[in-house]
Coordinates of C-alpha atoms (C1' of nucleotides) in Angstrom, one line a residue:
Chain A
X5 CA 16.9 -18.2 14.7
X6 CA 16.7 -14.5 14.5
X7 CA 13.6 -13.7 16.6
X8 CA 14.2 -15.7 19.7
X9 CA 15.3 -12.4 21.2
X10 CA 12.1 -10.5 20.5
X11 CA 10.0 -13.0 22.4
X12 CA 8.5 -11.5 25.4
X13 CA 10.6 -12.8 28.3
X14 CA 7.6 -13.7 30.4
X15 CA 6.9 -16.5 28.0
X16 CA 8.4 -19.9 28.6
X17 CA 10.7 -21.6 26.1
X18 CA 8.9 -23.6 23.3
X19 CA 8.6 -27.3 23.9
X20 CA 11.7 -29.1 23.0
X21 CA 10.7 -31.3 20.0
X22 CA 9.2 -34.3 21.6
X23 CA 9.6 -33.4 25.3
X24 CA 8.9 -34.3 28.9
X25 CA 5.2 -34.2 29.7
X26 CA 4.6 -37.0 27.2
X27 CA 2.4 -39.9 28.0
X28 CA 0.7 -42.7 26.0
X29 CA -2.4 -41.7 24.1
X30 CA -5.6 -42.7 25.9
X31 CA -9.3 -42.3 25.3
X32 CA -10.5 -38.7 25.1
X33 CA -9.7 -38.9 21.5
X34 CA -13.3 -39.6 20.5
X35 CA -13.4 -35.9 19.7
X36 CA -10.4 -36.2 17.3
X37 CA -12.1 -39.1 15.6
X38 CA -15.0 -36.8 14.8
X39 CA -12.8 -34.2 13.3
X40 CA -13.2 -33.7 9.5
X41 CA -9.6 -34.6 9.0
X42 CA -10.1 -38.0 10.7
X43 CA -13.7 -38.8 10.4
X44 CA -13.3 -41.0 7.3
X45 CA -10.5 -43.1 8.9
X46 CA -11.2 -46.7 9.8
X47 CA -10.2 -47.9 13.3
X48 CA -7.0 -49.4 12.1
X49 CA -5.7 -46.4 10.3
X50 CA -6.8 -44.1 13.1
X51 CA -4.9 -46.2 15.6
X52 CA -1.9 -46.1 13.3
X53 CA -1.7 -42.3 13.3
X54 CA -2.5 -42.0 16.9
X55 CA 0.2 -44.4 17.9
X56 CA 2.7 -42.0 16.4
X57 CA 1.2 -39.0 18.1
X58 CA 2.3 -37.5 21.4
X59 CA 0.3 -35.7 24.0
X60 CA 1.8 -32.5 25.3
X61 CA 0.8 -30.5 28.3
X62 CA 1.3 -26.7 28.1
X63 CA 1.4 -24.2 31.0
X64 CA -0.1 -20.7 31.0
X65 CA 1.7 -18.6 28.3
X66 CA 3.9 -21.5 27.2
X67 CA 4.9 -21.4 23.5
X68 CA 4.2 -24.5 21.5
X69 CA 6.0 -23.5 18.4
X70 CA 7.5 -20.4 16.9
X71 CA 7.1 -18.7 13.5
X72 CA 9.5 -20.0 10.9
X73 CA 10.4 -23.1 12.9
X74 CA 10.6 -26.2 10.7
X75 CA 7.3 -28.0 11.0
X76 CA 7.0 -31.7 11.3
X77 CA 3.8 -32.0 13.3
X78 CA 0.3 -30.6 13.4
X79 CA -1.9 -30.4 16.4
X80 CA -5.2 -31.1 17.9
X81 CA -6.5 -29.3 21.0
X82 CA -7.5 -31.8 23.7
X83 CA -8.2 -29.2 26.4
X84 CA -7.5 -25.6 27.2
X85 CA -7.2 -22.7 24.9
X86 CA -4.5 -21.4 22.6
X87 CA -3.8 -18.6 20.3
X88 CA -1.9 -18.1 17.1
X89 CA 0.1 -14.8 16.7
X90 CA 2.9 -13.2 15.0
X91 CA 5.7 -10.9 16.2
X92 CA 7.1 -8.2 14.0
X93 CA 10.5 -6.5 14.2
X94 CA 9.2 -3.9 16.7
X95 CA 8.0 -6.6 19.0
X96 CA 4.3 -5.9 18.5
X97 CA 2.4 -9.1 18.6
X98 CA -0.7 -9.6 16.5
X99 CA -3.2 -12.3 17.3
X100 CA -4.4 -14.1 14.2
X101 CA -6.6 -16.9 15.6
X102 CA -7.9 -18.5 18.7
X103 CA -8.1 -22.3 19.3
X104 CA -10.5 -24.3 21.5
X105 CA -10.8 -28.0 22.3
X106 CA -11.7 -30.0 19.2
X107 CA -9.8 -27.7 16.8
X108 CA -6.9 -28.9 14.7
X109 CA -4.3 -26.3 13.8
X110 CA -1.1 -26.1 11.7
X111 CA -2.7 -28.9 9.6
X112 CA -1.7 -26.9 6.6
X113 CA 1.8 -28.1 7.4
X114 CA 0.9 -31.5 6.2
X115 CA 1.4 -30.3 2.7
X116 CA 3.1 -27.0 3.0
X117 CA 6.4 -26.6 1.3
X118 CA 8.6 -25.3 2.8
X119 CA 7.1 -26.7 6.0
X120 CA 7.7 -23.9 8.5
X121 CA 5.2 -22.5 10.9
X122 CA 3.7 -19.2 9.8
X123 CA 3.2 -17.9 13.4
X124 CA 3.6 -18.6 17.0
X125 CA 1.3 -20.9 19.0
X126 CA 0.9 -20.2 22.6
X127 CA -1.3 -21.7 25.4
X128 CA -3.5 -19.1 27.1
X129 CA -4.0 -21.4 30.1
X130 CA -3.1 -24.9 31.2
X131 CA -3.7 -26.8 28.0
X132 CA -3.2 -30.2 26.4
X133 CA -2.5 -30.8 22.7
X134 CA -1.9 -33.9 20.6
X135 CA 1.1 -33.5 18.3
X136 CA 0.6 -35.5 15.2
X137 CA 3.5 -36.2 12.8
X138 CA 2.6 -34.8 9.3
X139 CA 4.4 -37.8 7.7
X140 CA 2.2 -40.3 9.3
X141 CA -0.9 -38.5 8.2
X142 CA 0.4 -37.9 4.7
X143 CA 1.4 -41.6 4.3
X144 CA -2.2 -42.6 5.0
X145 CA -3.6 -40.2 2.6
X146 CA -1.3 -41.2 -0.1
X147 CA -2.6 -44.8 0.1
X148 CA -6.2 -43.9 0.5
X149 CA -7.9 -41.6 -2.1
X150 CA -11.1 -41.5 -0.1
X151 CA -9.3 -40.0 2.9
X152 CA -7.8 -37.4 0.6
X153 CA -11.2 -36.3 -0.5
X154 CA -12.1 -35.5 3.1
X155 CA -8.9 -33.7 3.7
X156 CA -9.6 -31.6 0.7
X157 CA -13.0 -30.7 1.9
X158 CA -11.5 -29.7 5.2
X159 CA -8.9 -27.5 3.5
X160 CA -11.6 -25.9 1.4
X161 CA -13.7 -25.0 4.4
X162 CA -10.7 -23.7 6.2
X163 CA -9.8 -21.6 3.1
X164 CA -13.3 -20.1 3.0
X165 CA -13.2 -19.1 6.7
X166 CA -9.7 -17.5 6.3
X167 CA -11.1 -15.6 3.3
X168 CA -13.9 -14.5 5.5
X169 CA -11.5 -13.3 8.2
X170 CA -9.6 -11.4 5.5
X171 CA -12.9 -9.7 4.6
X172 CA -13.5 -8.6 8.1
X173 CA -10.1 -7.1 8.3
X174 CA -10.6 -5.0 5.2
X175 CA -13.4 -3.2 7.1
X176 CA -11.9 0.1 8.0
X177 CA -14.2 0.9 10.9
X178 CA -13.2 -0.5 14.3
X179 CA -16.8 -0.8 15.5
X180 CA -17.9 -2.6 12.4
X181 CA -15.1 -5.0 12.6
X182 CA -16.1 -5.8 16.2
X183 CA -19.7 -6.2 15.3
X184 CA -19.0 -8.6 12.4
X185 CA -16.7 -10.6 14.7
X186 CA -19.4 -10.9 17.3
X187 CA -22.1 -11.9 14.8
X188 CA -19.7 -14.6 13.4
X189 CA -19.3 -16.0 16.9
X190 CA -23.1 -16.4 17.3
X191 CA -24.1 -20.0 16.8
X192 CA -27.1 -19.0 14.7
X193 CA -25.2 -16.3 12.7
X194 CA -27.2 -13.2 12.2
X195 CA -30.5 -15.2 12.2
X196 CA -31.2 -15.3 15.9
X197 CA -29.9 -13.8 19.1
X198 CA -27.9 -15.8 21.6
X199 CA -25.0 -15.9 24.0
X200 CA -21.4 -15.8 22.9
X201 CA -18.3 -16.6 24.9
X202 CA -15.3 -14.6 23.8
X203 CA -12.6 -17.2 22.8
X204 CA -9.9 -14.9 23.9
X205 CA -9.3 -12.4 26.7
X206 CA -10.6 -9.0 25.7
X207 CA -7.2 -7.5 25.1
X208 CA -6.4 -10.3 22.7
X209 CA -9.7 -10.0 20.9
X210 CA -8.7 -6.4 20.4
X211 CA -5.4 -7.4 18.8
X212 CA -7.2 -10.0 16.7
X213 CA -9.3 -7.1 15.3
X214 CA -6.4 -4.8 14.8
X215 CA -7.5 -2.3 17.5
X216 CA -6.3 -1.2 20.9
X217 CA -7.7 -2.7 24.1
X218 CA -9.0 0.7 25.1
X219 CA -10.9 1.1 21.8
X220 CA -12.4 -2.4 22.2
X221 CA -13.5 -1.6 25.7
X222 CA -15.1 1.7 24.7
X223 CA -16.9 0.2 21.7
X224 CA -18.3 -2.6 23.8
X225 CA -19.4 0.0 26.5
X226 CA -21.2 1.9 23.7
X227 CA -23.0 -1.2 22.4
X228 CA -23.9 -2.1 26.0
X229 CA -25.3 1.4 26.5
X230 CA -27.5 1.2 23.4
X231 CA -28.8 -2.2 24.6
X232 CA -27.5 -4.1 21.7
X233 CA -25.2 -6.3 23.8
X234 CA -25.5 -7.5 27.4
X235 CA -22.0 -8.1 28.9
X236 CA -21.1 -10.5 31.7
X237 CA -17.4 -11.0 31.9
X238 CA -16.4 -12.7 28.7
X239 CA -19.9 -13.8 28.0
X240 CA -21.9 -11.5 25.8
X241 CA -25.6 -11.8 25.1
X242 CA -26.8 -10.4 21.8
X243 CA -30.6 -10.1 21.8
X244 CA -30.9 -8.8 18.2
X245 CA -28.1 -9.4 15.8
X246 CA -30.0 -7.9 12.9
X247 CA -30.2 -4.6 14.6
X248 CA -26.5 -4.8 15.5
X249 CA -25.7 -5.4 11.8
X250 CA -27.7 -2.5 10.6
X251 CA -25.8 -0.3 13.0
X252 CA -22.6 -1.4 11.3
X253 CA -24.0 0.3 8.1
Chain B
X3 CA -31.0 -12.9 -4.9
X4 CA -30.9 -10.0 -2.5
X5 CA -27.9 -7.9 -3.6
X6 CA -28.3 -7.7 -7.3
X7 CA -29.7 -4.2 -6.4
X8 CA -26.5 -3.0 -4.7
X9 CA -24.3 -3.7 -7.7
X10 CA -22.9 -0.5 -9.0
X11 CA -24.9 0.2 -12.1
X12 CA -21.9 0.9 -14.3
X13 CA -21.1 -2.7 -14.1
X14 CA -22.4 -5.1 -16.7
X15 CA -24.5 -8.1 -15.8
X16 CA -22.7 -11.3 -14.8
X17 CA -22.2 -13.8 -17.5
X18 CA -25.3 -15.9 -18.0
X19 CA -24.2 -19.4 -16.9
X20 CA -22.6 -20.8 -20.0
X21 CA -23.0 -17.9 -22.5
X22 CA -22.2 -16.5 -25.9
X23 CA -18.6 -15.8 -26.3
X24 CA -17.9 -19.5 -26.0
X25 CA -15.5 -21.2 -28.3
X26 CA -13.7 -24.5 -28.4
X27 CA -10.6 -24.7 -26.3
X28 CA -7.4 -24.4 -28.2
X29 CA -3.7 -24.3 -27.4
X30 CA -2.8 -21.5 -25.1
X31 CA -3.6 -23.9 -22.3
X32 CA 0.0 -24.9 -21.9
X33 CA 0.1 -22.5 -19.0
X34 CA -2.9 -24.3 -17.4
X35 CA -1.1 -27.6 -17.8
X36 CA 1.8 -26.1 -15.7
X37 CA -0.5 -25.0 -12.9
X38 CA -0.1 -27.0 -9.7
X39 CA -3.7 -28.1 -9.9
X40 CA -3.1 -29.7 -13.3
X41 CA 0.6 -30.4 -13.5
X42 CA 0.2 -34.0 -12.4
X43 CA -2.5 -34.9 -14.9
X44 CA -1.6 -37.1 -17.8
X45 CA -2.6 -36.0 -21.3
X46 CA -5.8 -38.0 -21.4
X47 CA -7.1 -36.8 -18.1
X48 CA -6.1 -33.2 -18.9
X49 CA -8.0 -33.4 -22.2
X50 CA -11.0 -34.9 -20.3
X51 CA -11.4 -31.9 -18.0
X52 CA -10.6 -29.4 -20.7
X53 CA -13.3 -30.8 -23.0
X54 CA -15.8 -29.9 -20.4
X55 CA -14.4 -26.4 -19.8
X56 CA -15.6 -23.3 -21.6
X57 CA -13.7 -20.2 -22.5
X58 CA -15.4 -16.9 -21.7
X59 CA -14.5 -13.4 -22.8
X60 CA -15.1 -10.6 -20.4
X61 CA -15.3 -6.9 -21.1
X62 CA -14.0 -4.1 -19.0
X63 CA -15.8 -4.1 -15.6
X64 CA -17.9 -7.2 -16.5
X65 CA -18.8 -9.3 -13.5
X66 CA -18.0 -13.0 -13.9
X67 CA -19.8 -14.1 -10.7
X68 CA -21.4 -12.6 -7.6
X69 CA -21.0 -13.4 -4.0
X70 CA -23.4 -16.1 -2.7
X71 CA -24.1 -17.3 -6.2
X72 CA -24.2 -21.1 -6.4
X73 CA -20.8 -22.2 -7.6
X74 CA -20.4 -25.0 -10.2
X75 CA -17.2 -23.9 -11.8
X76 CA -13.8 -22.6 -11.0
X77 CA -11.6 -20.5 -13.2
X78 CA -8.3 -20.1 -14.9
X79 CA -7.1 -16.7 -16.2
X80 CA -6.0 -17.0 -19.8
X81 CA -5.4 -13.3 -20.4
X82 CA -6.3 -10.0 -18.9
X83 CA -6.7 -9.1 -15.3
X84 CA -9.5 -9.5 -12.7
X85 CA -10.2 -8.7 -9.1
X86 CA -12.1 -10.4 -6.3
X87 CA -14.2 -8.1 -4.1
X88 CA -17.1 -7.9 -1.7
X89 CA -19.9 -5.5 -1.3
X90 CA -21.5 -4.7 2.0
X91 CA -24.9 -3.3 2.8
X92 CA -23.7 0.3 2.5
X93 CA -22.4 -0.5 -1.0
X94 CA -18.8 0.0 -0.2
X95 CA -16.7 -2.5 -2.1
X96 CA -13.5 -4.0 -0.7
X97 CA -11.0 -5.6 -3.0
X98 CA -9.7 -8.9 -1.6
X99 CA -7.4 -10.2 -4.3
X100 CA -6.1 -9.5 -7.8
X101 CA -5.7 -12.1 -10.6
X102 CA -3.3 -12.3 -13.4
X103 CA -2.9 -14.7 -16.4
X104 CA -1.9 -18.1 -15.1
X105 CA -3.8 -17.9 -11.9
X106 CA -6.6 -20.2 -10.9
X107 CA -9.4 -18.8 -8.7
X108 CA -12.5 -20.0 -6.9
X109 CA -10.8 -23.4 -7.0
X110 CA -11.8 -23.8 -3.3
X111 CA -15.3 -24.3 -4.7
X112 CA -14.2 -27.7 -5.9
X113 CA -14.7 -28.9 -2.4
X114 CA -16.6 -26.2 -0.7
X115 CA -19.9 -27.0 0.9
X116 CA -22.2 -25.1 0.5
X117 CA -20.6 -24.2 -2.9
X118 CA -21.4 -20.5 -3.1
X119 CA -18.9 -17.9 -4.2
X120 CA -17.6 -15.9 -1.3
X121 CA -17.2 -12.7 -3.3
X122 CA -17.6 -11.0 -6.7
X123 CA -15.2 -11.5 -9.5
X124 CA -14.8 -8.7 -12.0
X125 CA -12.7 -8.2 -15.1
X126 CA -10.6 -5.0 -14.9
X127 CA -10.0 -5.0 -18.6
X128 CA -10.8 -7.2 -21.6
X129 CA -10.0 -10.6 -20.3
X130 CA -10.4 -14.3 -21.0
X131 CA -11.0 -17.0 -18.5
X132 CA -11.5 -20.7 -18.7
X133 CA -14.5 -21.9 -16.7
X134 CA -13.9 -25.5 -15.4
X135 CA -16.7 -27.5 -14.0
X136 CA -15.9 -28.5 -10.4
X137 CA -17.6 -31.9 -10.9
X138 CA -15.3 -32.8 -13.7
X139 CA -12.2 -32.0 -11.7
X140 CA -13.5 -33.7 -8.6
X141 CA -14.3 -36.8 -10.5
X142 CA -10.7 -37.1 -11.7
X143 CA -9.4 -36.6 -8.2
X144 CA -11.6 -39.2 -6.7
X145 CA -10.2 -41.8 -9.1
X146 CA -6.6 -40.8 -8.8
X147 CA -5.0 -40.5 -5.3
X148 CA -1.8 -39.1 -6.8
X149 CA -3.7 -36.1 -8.3
X150 CA -5.3 -35.5 -4.9
X151 CA -1.9 -35.1 -3.3
X152 CA -1.1 -32.3 -5.7
X153 CA -4.4 -30.6 -5.1
X154 CA -3.7 -30.8 -1.4
X155 CA -0.3 -29.2 -1.8
X156 CA -1.9 -26.4 -3.8
X157 CA -4.6 -25.9 -1.2
X158 CA -2.0 -25.8 1.5
X159 CA 0.1 -23.2 -0.3
X160 CA -3.0 -21.1 -0.9
X161 CA -3.9 -21.3 2.8
X162 CA -0.4 -20.1 3.7
X163 CA -0.6 -17.1 1.5
X164 CA -4.1 -16.2 2.7
X165 CA -2.8 -16.4 6.2
X166 CA -0.1 -14.1 5.2
X167 CA -2.6 -11.7 3.8
X168 CA -4.4 -11.8 7.0
X169 CA -1.2 -11.0 8.8
X170 CA -0.7 -7.9 6.7
X171 CA -4.2 -6.7 7.4
X172 CA -3.7 -6.8 11.2
X173 CA -0.9 -4.2 10.8
X174 CA -2.5 -1.1 12.1
X175 CA -0.3 1.4 10.3
X176 CA -1.3 2.3 6.7
X177 CA 2.2 2.9 5.6
X178 CA 3.5 -0.3 7.1
X179 CA 0.7 -2.2 5.3
X180 CA 1.7 -0.7 2.0
X181 CA 5.4 -1.4 2.6
X182 CA 4.7 -5.0 3.3
X183 CA 2.5 -5.3 0.3
X184 CA 5.1 -3.9 -1.9
X185 CA 7.9 -6.1 -0.5
X186 CA 5.7 -9.2 -1.1
X187 CA 5.3 -8.2 -4.7
X188 CA 9.0 -8.1 -5.2
X189 CA 10.2 -11.3 -7.0
X190 CA 13.2 -11.7 -4.7
X191 CA 11.2 -10.8 -1.5
X192 CA 13.1 -8.5 0.8
X193 CA 16.4 -10.0 -0.3
X194 CA 17.1 -7.8 -3.3
X195 CA 15.7 -4.7 -5.0
X196 CA 13.7 -4.8 -8.2
X197 CA 10.8 -3.6 -10.2
X198 CA 7.3 -4.3 -9.3
X199 CA 4.1 -3.9 -11.4
X200 CA 1.0 -3.1 -9.4
X201 CA -1.5 -5.8 -10.1
X202 CA -4.3 -3.4 -9.7
X203 CA -5.0 0.3 -10.4
X204 CA -3.8 2.4 -7.5
X205 CA -7.3 3.1 -6.1
X206 CA -8.0 -0.6 -5.9
X207 CA -4.6 -1.4 -4.3
X208 CA -5.7 1.1 -1.7
X209 CA -9.0 -0.7 -1.1
X210 CA -7.1 -4.0 -1.0
X211 CA -5.0 -2.5 1.8
X212 CA -8.0 -1.0 3.6
X213 CA -7.1 2.6 3.1
X214 CA -8.4 5.5 1.0
X215 CA -6.9 6.3 -2.4
X216 CA -5.7 9.7 -1.1
X217 CA -3.8 8.0 1.7
X218 CA -2.2 5.6 -0.7
X219 CA -1.2 8.4 -3.0
X220 CA 0.3 10.4 -0.1
X221 CA 2.3 7.5 1.3
X222 CA 3.6 6.6 -2.1
X223 CA 4.6 10.3 -2.6
X224 CA 6.4 10.2 0.8
X225 CA 8.3 7.0 -0.1
X226 CA 9.2 8.5 -3.4
X227 CA 10.5 11.7 -1.7
X228 CA 12.7 9.7 0.6
X229 CA 14.1 7.8 -2.4
X230 CA 12.9 4.4 -1.2
X231 CA 10.7 3.9 -4.2
X232 CA 10.9 5.1 -7.8
X233 CA 7.5 5.5 -9.4
X234 CA 6.7 5.2 -13.1
X235 CA 2.9 4.9 -13.6
X236 CA 2.0 1.5 -12.2
X237 CA 5.6 0.3 -12.2
X238 CA 7.6 0.8 -9.0
X239 CA 11.3 0.4 -8.6
X240 CA 12.5 -0.5 -5.1
X241 CA 16.2 -0.2 -4.9
X242 CA 16.6 -1.3 -1.3
X243 CA 13.8 -3.3 0.3
X244 CA 15.7 -3.9 3.5
X245 CA 15.8 -0.1 4.1
X246 CA 12.1 0.0 3.3
X247 CA 11.3 -2.7 5.8
X248 CA 13.3 -1.0 8.6
X249 CA 11.3 2.1 8.0
X250 CA 8.1 0.1 8.7
X251 CA 9.5 -0.5 12.2
Chain C
dT17 C1' -6.9 -11.1 55.4
dG18 C1' -4.1 -8.1 53.0
dG19 C1' -1.0 -7.0 49.3
dC20 C1' 0.3 -7.6 44.7
dC21 C1' -0.4 -8.2 40.0
dT22 C1' -3.0 -8.6 35.9
dT23 C1' -7.0 -7.2 33.3
dT24 C1' -10.3 -4.0 32.2
dC25 C1' -12.4 0.5 32.3
dT26 C1' -12.5 5.7 31.9
dG27 C1' -10.8 10.2 31.0
dA28 C1' -7.8 13.5 28.4
dT29 C1' -4.9 14.6 24.6
dC30 C1' -3.1 14.1 20.0
dC31 C1' -2.3 12.5 15.5
dA32 C1' -2.9 9.4 11.4
dG33 C1' -5.8 9.0 8.2
dA34 C1' -10.7 9.8 6.5
dT35 C1' -13.3 13.2 4.2
dC36 C1' -14.2 17.1 1.3
dA37 C1' -12.7 19.8 -2.5
dA38 C1' -10.1 21.2 -6.3
dG39 C1' -6.8 20.6 -9.5
dT40 C1' -3.7 17.8 -13.1
dC41 C1' -2.8 14.5 -16.4
dG42 C1' -3.5 11.2 -20.0
dG43 C1' -6.6 8.8 -22.9
dT44 C1' -10.7 8.4 -26.0
dG45 C1' -14.2 9.5 -28.9
dT46 C1' -16.1 13.0 -32.1
Chain D
dA24 C1' -8.2 19.8 -32.0
dC25 C1' -11.6 19.8 -28.7
dA26 C1' -14.3 18.3 -24.9
dC27 C1' -15.1 14.7 -21.7
dC28 C1' -14.1 11.3 -18.4
dG29 C1' -11.7 8.4 -15.4
dA30 C1' -7.5 7.8 -12.6
dC31 C1' -4.6 10.1 -9.8
dT32 C1' -2.6 13.9 -7.0
dT33 C1' -2.6 17.7 -3.7
dG34 C1' -4.4 20.7 -0.2
dA35 C1' -7.4 21.8 3.9
dT36 C1' -10.1 20.2 7.5
dC37 C1' -12.1 17.1 10.9
dT38 C1' -12.6 12.9 13.5
dG39 C1' -11.9 8.1 14.9
dG40 C1' -9.0 5.8 17.3
dA41 C1' -4.1 5.6 19.2
dT42 C1' -1.6 7.0 23.1
dC43 C1' -0.8 8.3 27.8
dA44 C1' -2.4 8.2 32.5
dG45 C1' -4.9 6.6 36.3
dA46 C1' -8.5 4.2 38.6
dA47 C1' -11.3 0.2 39.5
dA48 C1' -12.0 -4.8 39.9
dG49 C1' -10.8 -9.3 40.4
dG50 C1' -7.5 -13.3 41.2
dC51 C1' -3.9 -15.4 43.5
dC52 C1' -0.4 -16.2 46.9
dA53 C1' 1.7 -15.5 51.4

DNA sequence: TGGCCTTTCTGATCCAGATCAAGTCGGTGT
DNA sequence: ACACCGACTTGATCTGGATCAGAAAGGCCA
């Protein structure tokens, strides 16, 4: 494979294709049915895809797939919390995204060619994901133009948010990157204050924002000191996002 | 609008919706017909979209659209060269992508909701673009499931490359970012050496890579000195990409 | 309950890269 | 040919953030 050896040894092996831990799909899939990629489906078609899906349980730090691995499935987060990251030659890992229950990921693999995962996916705690064969999904879309419209809409919104991520990363200043990241997490955007739960442990948020954990910690301390952010573990309260934004120049 | 005033005054006004400079669409659209978004179209449907498209000529530094402007068209580069960028409150502009003849851009607006441009688009020299109404394209796709499959494939490949861009930007080291950028420009990837034409003037490549022009210049000088890159204006010759990559650790 | 381990925080140092400031070079218009 | 202007380079300094090194604060297991 070529990078199996650079994987941090504390990580478990990736799940062997299907795998033990499989069980028949049951009912907490209401959330999946609400997802933009599935919302348009009628009950029959939904059942058809789900029948071919498999539920997988992942332990803390267990790797679901690796970058460059051939991709025949995409995923839906039933419970828990995962992250997407890449490893480079020097073994540095860089977090690219975080995933929460209700998210789909690697869905770009439905139409990617060549279909190889672009990164690693790792559970950050005990998690459960549904693995959905891309073929099954693709087959339904081919038959049903209306479904395809919905998928296109989803792909478009995903593209917009990735573009936005890219925009954040071109900000040179570490503090400004953090501020924009926090404001994006706010439910109401920059409009109104609110509480935010970091979707990743702080050290991984740091890696997501291309800075060191120490730098993250110091910037957060500084924001706390100036009263712009109230911190309680991984919950942050932001009373006035507008003032925060102006600080970011 | 709210940011008309931050636009650098040396830039011209954006094209007034349709505009003078319009002419009937002629024959150098062969290239468009080859584009993944149009390849599947039969002659009749292709003609149908094209009939509703308008050709626009842009002068040096002319802005085609602005960020947050309502988006009713997407674009195809007939000739010239453009860039996508954003402006923030402090007036700093950050280049997010470069465009060459044969590229489509803002095509995500076909399905985006709300349909507002996520950035500015500006011509870097005398250029010609085709503006294609998203409605026309969307209508065709709704009728034709096969076309939708192709569009999905295109969106997927676009998503993969944006993800890849994001990955480059999470590299902390300026030299490493530049090296990865250069290797990506190589036709053969890291496999074999070759010549590369920078798709943007050097100062904008710098902004694309979140570094200062001076830093870009110095790093390039350093690579030149160590024989890893031969520089001739905006053409770079990279004899041994593998060696270049290893230097990036 | 205590010890260990992981995560986070804080302090001290150092360096990559930003910033400031001239130069050089090539192109363009007069 | 000249002056001008923008794109690029080069040099000198300064600083934000990386790095190194501990210390504190929880969790978790025995």
